[in-house]
Short mmCIF file of C-alpha atoms and ligand atoms in Angstrom, two decimals:
data_model
loop_
_atom_site.label_atom_id
_atom_site.label_comp_id
_atom_site.label_asym_id
_atom_site.label_seq_id
_atom_site.Cartn_x
_atom_site.Cartn_y
_atom_site.Cartn_z
CA MET X 1 78.35 -41.31 -182.40
CA LYS X 2 79.55 -42.66 -185.81
CA LYS X 3 81.60 -40.38 -188.10
CA LYS X 4 79.61 -39.12 -191.05
CA LEU X 5 80.85 -39.49 -194.53
CA VAL X 6 79.08 -38.11 -197.70
CA VAL X 7 79.15 -40.45 -200.74
CA ALA X 8 78.93 -38.16 -203.63
CA THR X 9 76.29 -40.18 -205.49
CA ASN X 10 72.60 -40.85 -205.65
CA ASN X 11 73.19 -44.18 -207.33
CA ALA X 12 71.53 -46.72 -205.04
CA HIS X 13 73.48 -49.64 -206.28
CA LYS X 14 76.66 -47.86 -205.91
CA LEU X 15 75.74 -46.71 -202.46
CA GLU X 16 74.95 -50.35 -201.38
CA GLU X 17 78.32 -51.51 -202.67
CA ILE X 18 80.20 -48.85 -200.82
CA ALA X 19 78.23 -49.50 -197.78
CA ALA X 20 79.03 -53.17 -197.88
CA ILE X 21 82.67 -52.62 -198.68
CA LEU X 22 83.13 -50.10 -195.78
CA GLY X 23 81.15 -51.88 -193.12
CA ASP X 24 79.22 -50.02 -190.50
CA GLU X 25 81.92 -48.08 -188.87
CA MET X 26 80.68 -44.81 -190.52
CA GLU X 27 77.26 -43.30 -191.20
CA LEU X 28 77.11 -42.85 -195.07
CA LEU X 29 75.11 -40.02 -196.34
CA SER X 30 74.01 -39.71 -200.03
CA LEU X 31 73.73 -36.45 -201.93
CA ASN X 32 69.82 -36.60 -201.37
CA ASP X 33 70.56 -37.13 -197.63
CA ILE X 34 72.45 -33.75 -197.56
CA HIS X 35 69.82 -32.00 -199.72
CA CYS X 36 72.36 -31.48 -202.54
CA ASP X 37 70.68 -31.43 -205.93
CA ALA X 38 73.33 -29.51 -207.64
CA ASP X 39 74.74 -30.74 -210.89
CA ILE X 40 78.30 -31.21 -209.58
CA PRO X 41 80.83 -30.46 -212.25
CA GLU X 42 82.66 -33.47 -213.74
CA THR X 43 84.59 -31.73 -216.42
CA ALA X 44 88.09 -33.26 -215.81
CA ASP X 45 89.48 -35.40 -218.70
CA THR X 46 90.55 -38.26 -216.11
CA LEU X 47 88.62 -40.49 -213.84
CA GLU X 48 90.85 -39.27 -210.93
CA GLY X 49 90.20 -35.58 -211.90
CA ASN X 50 86.39 -36.13 -211.74
CA ALA X 51 86.40 -38.03 -208.52
CA ARG X 52 88.52 -35.23 -206.99
CA GLN X 53 86.25 -32.54 -208.34
CA LYS X 54 83.11 -34.14 -206.81
CA ALA X 55 84.71 -34.79 -203.49
CA MET X 56 86.17 -31.29 -203.27
CA TYR X 57 82.82 -29.68 -204.33
CA ILE X 58 81.06 -31.29 -201.19
CA TYR X 59 83.63 -30.37 -198.74
CA GLU X 60 83.93 -26.69 -200.15
CA ASN X 61 80.15 -26.20 -200.23
CA TYR X 62 79.06 -28.32 -197.12
CA GLY X 63 82.16 -28.63 -195.12
CA MET X 64 81.67 -32.37 -194.67
CA ASP X 65 83.98 -35.35 -195.24
CA CYS X 66 83.34 -36.75 -198.72
CA PHE X 67 84.14 -39.89 -200.68
CA ALA X 68 83.61 -39.76 -204.47
CA ASP X 69 84.12 -42.41 -207.06
CA ASP X 70 84.34 -42.28 -210.78
CA THR X 71 84.46 -45.41 -212.80
CA GLY X 72 85.30 -46.18 -216.39
CA LEU X 73 85.05 -49.24 -218.62
CA GLU X 74 88.20 -49.44 -220.68
CA VAL X 75 87.99 -51.67 -223.53
CA GLU X 76 91.22 -52.64 -225.41
CA ALA X 77 89.72 -53.09 -228.84
CA LEU X 78 88.14 -49.58 -228.50
CA ASN X 79 91.46 -48.11 -227.54
CA GLY X 80 90.38 -47.63 -224.00
CA ALA X 81 86.80 -46.28 -224.61
CA PRO X 82 84.31 -45.67 -223.18
CA GLY X 83 86.65 -44.77 -220.36
CA VAL X 84 86.09 -41.30 -218.86
CA TYR X 85 82.90 -41.15 -221.04
CA SER X 86 81.42 -44.30 -219.68
CA ALA X 87 78.41 -42.76 -218.05
CA ARG X 88 77.32 -40.96 -221.27
CA TYR X 89 78.84 -43.16 -223.94
CA ALA X 90 75.50 -43.41 -225.89
CA GLY X 91 74.77 -39.72 -225.52
CA GLU X 92 74.04 -37.25 -222.68
CA ASN X 93 70.53 -38.36 -221.77
CA LYS X 94 70.98 -42.18 -222.52
CA ASP X 95 70.91 -44.98 -219.90
CA ASP X 96 72.83 -48.09 -219.14
CA GLU X 97 71.15 -50.22 -221.58
CA ALA X 98 71.81 -47.74 -224.46
CA ASN X 99 75.52 -47.74 -223.26
CA ILE X 100 75.79 -51.41 -223.19
CA ASP X 101 74.08 -51.61 -226.79
CA LYS X 102 76.62 -49.12 -228.16
CA VAL X 103 79.72 -51.23 -226.64
CA LEU X 104 78.13 -54.47 -228.03
CA ASP X 105 77.61 -52.94 -231.46
CA GLU X 106 81.04 -51.64 -231.76
CA MET X 107 82.48 -54.89 -230.62
CA LYS X 108 80.26 -57.16 -232.90
CA ASP X 109 83.29 -58.08 -235.36
CA VAL X 110 85.93 -58.40 -232.56
CA PRO X 111 87.09 -62.03 -231.96
CA GLU X 112 87.04 -63.49 -228.59
CA GLU X 113 90.84 -63.22 -227.91
CA LYS X 114 90.75 -59.45 -228.49
CA ARG X 115 87.85 -58.63 -226.22
CA THR X 116 89.83 -57.86 -223.10
CA ALA X 117 88.74 -54.90 -220.89
CA ARG X 118 88.92 -53.62 -217.39
CA PHE X 119 86.96 -51.61 -214.87
CA TYR X 120 89.00 -48.69 -213.54
CA CYS X 121 87.78 -47.04 -210.37
CA ALA X 122 89.21 -43.82 -209.18
CA LEU X 123 88.14 -42.51 -205.85
CA ALA X 124 88.87 -39.47 -203.90
CA VAL X 125 88.43 -38.54 -200.24
CA SER X 126 88.18 -34.97 -199.06
CA ARG X 127 88.23 -33.84 -195.59
CA PRO X 128 88.20 -30.20 -194.36
CA GLY X 129 91.78 -29.26 -193.11
CA HIS X 130 93.42 -32.13 -195.11
CA ASP X 131 94.74 -32.55 -198.71
CA THR X 132 92.25 -34.51 -201.05
CA VAL X 133 93.72 -37.96 -201.58
CA THR X 134 92.99 -40.23 -204.52
CA PHE X 135 93.17 -44.07 -204.84
CA SER X 136 92.47 -46.44 -207.76
CA GLY X 137 91.56 -50.09 -208.40
CA THR X 138 91.05 -52.27 -211.44
CA VAL X 139 89.57 -55.65 -212.33
CA GLU X 140 90.41 -57.37 -215.60
CA GLY X 141 87.93 -59.05 -217.74
CA THR X 142 86.45 -59.47 -221.24
CA ILE X 143 83.37 -58.12 -223.00
CA LEU X 144 80.72 -60.84 -223.85
CA SER X 145 78.66 -60.67 -227.09
CA GLY X 146 75.46 -60.45 -224.98
CA ARG X 147 74.12 -59.72 -221.60
CA LYS X 148 74.37 -62.27 -218.72
CA GLY X 149 73.09 -61.88 -215.14
CA GLY X 150 70.79 -59.45 -213.35
CA ASN X 151 72.83 -58.25 -210.40
CA GLY X 152 74.91 -55.17 -210.08
CA PHE X 153 74.45 -52.18 -212.46
CA GLY X 154 76.01 -50.25 -215.29
CA TYR X 155 78.14 -52.47 -217.71
CA ASP X 156 78.14 -55.48 -215.24
CA PRO X 157 76.01 -57.74 -217.69
CA ILE X 158 78.58 -57.81 -220.33
CA PHE X 159 81.69 -57.82 -218.20
CA TYR X 160 83.02 -61.31 -217.81
CA VAL X 161 85.63 -62.17 -215.12
CA PRO X 162 87.43 -65.30 -216.24
CA GLU X 163 88.80 -66.03 -212.71
CA LEU X 164 85.31 -66.66 -211.45
CA GLY X 165 83.86 -67.87 -214.74
CA LYS X 166 80.91 -65.29 -214.66
CA THR X 167 79.99 -61.62 -215.29
CA THR X 168 79.92 -59.16 -212.48
CA ALA X 169 76.08 -59.16 -213.00
CA GLU X 170 76.01 -62.95 -212.23
CA MET X 171 77.93 -62.48 -208.96
CA ALA X 172 76.39 -62.17 -205.54
CA PRO X 173 77.14 -58.80 -204.01
CA GLU X 174 79.68 -60.43 -201.56
CA GLU X 175 81.44 -61.82 -204.53
CA LYS X 176 81.69 -58.66 -206.62
CA ASN X 177 82.64 -56.70 -203.42
CA VAL X 178 85.82 -58.81 -202.96
CA ILE X 179 87.19 -58.64 -206.67
CA SER X 180 85.80 -55.35 -207.85
CA HIS X 181 87.64 -52.21 -208.87
CA ARG X 182 85.79 -50.25 -206.36
CA ALA X 183 86.60 -52.66 -203.46
CA LYS X 184 90.35 -52.65 -204.58
CA ALA X 185 90.38 -48.85 -204.73
P1 IMP E 1 80.13 -43.23 -212.44
O1 IMP E 1 81.35 -43.78 -211.75
O2 IMP E 1 78.89 -43.49 -211.52
O3 IMP E 1 80.30 -41.83 -213.09
O4 IMP E 1 79.85 -44.39 -213.54
C1 IMP E 1 80.33 -44.34 -214.87
C2 IMP E 1 79.75 -45.39 -215.71
O5 IMP E 1 80.27 -46.62 -215.33
C3 IMP E 1 78.33 -45.42 -215.63
O6 IMP E 1 77.72 -45.72 -216.87
C4 IMP E 1 78.06 -46.52 -214.51
O7 IMP E 1 76.82 -47.29 -214.79
C5 IMP E 1 79.23 -47.50 -214.90
N1 IMP E 1 79.74 -48.23 -213.73
C6 IMP E 1 80.29 -47.59 -212.58
N2 IMP E 1 80.53 -48.56 -211.64
C7 IMP E 1 80.31 -49.76 -212.34
C8 IMP E 1 80.30 -51.06 -211.91
O8 IMP E 1 80.78 -51.41 -210.78
N3 IMP E 1 79.92 -52.08 -212.69
C9 IMP E 1 79.51 -51.78 -213.90
N4 IMP E 1 79.27 -50.47 -214.36
C10 IMP E 1 79.77 -49.55 -213.64
#
């Protein structure tokens, strides 16, 4: 029987990426799969802190092994914003499109050579009887002045990776899953 691992998300895109990165050694369960509809606290002021909070919440309340990630887009010209606030950059009830619009608007006068950014992924693994451990990974890129590509999710359409000459939204899943912040973490 495969080992079960809860991935603390209901984001279908994220789950797909994690499943592709981890392969089929483990059975991955989403929050829906374990009937968890709680608003899991993410009140830390770092991505690591939030990932840890989510993973520990699951193992403390459900007694299951859990894998949680928290990602931030860090834009140099915005002093590292949106960073830990990436999910709600345009406001609590806003979506990916509104978040992208806000970044593009704030970057509209920033010249090309100053548009560097990175995705930073912190992930935490909690297992009953073990200390919670955290890992991190980054991918470097630049922010385009408009959207490009229809794959991926979140900020992918504006995140250009010079090494590959395309945005993470223009990459096939197999390409993104080799170079991504999440894959490295
Ligand atoms: P979270 O890690 O699910 O909390 O995501 C934080 C924010 O970063 C959300 O706005 C996501 O859409 C965005 N995000 C997370 N992972 C990625 C990614 O791989 N590419 C682009 N945006 C991402």
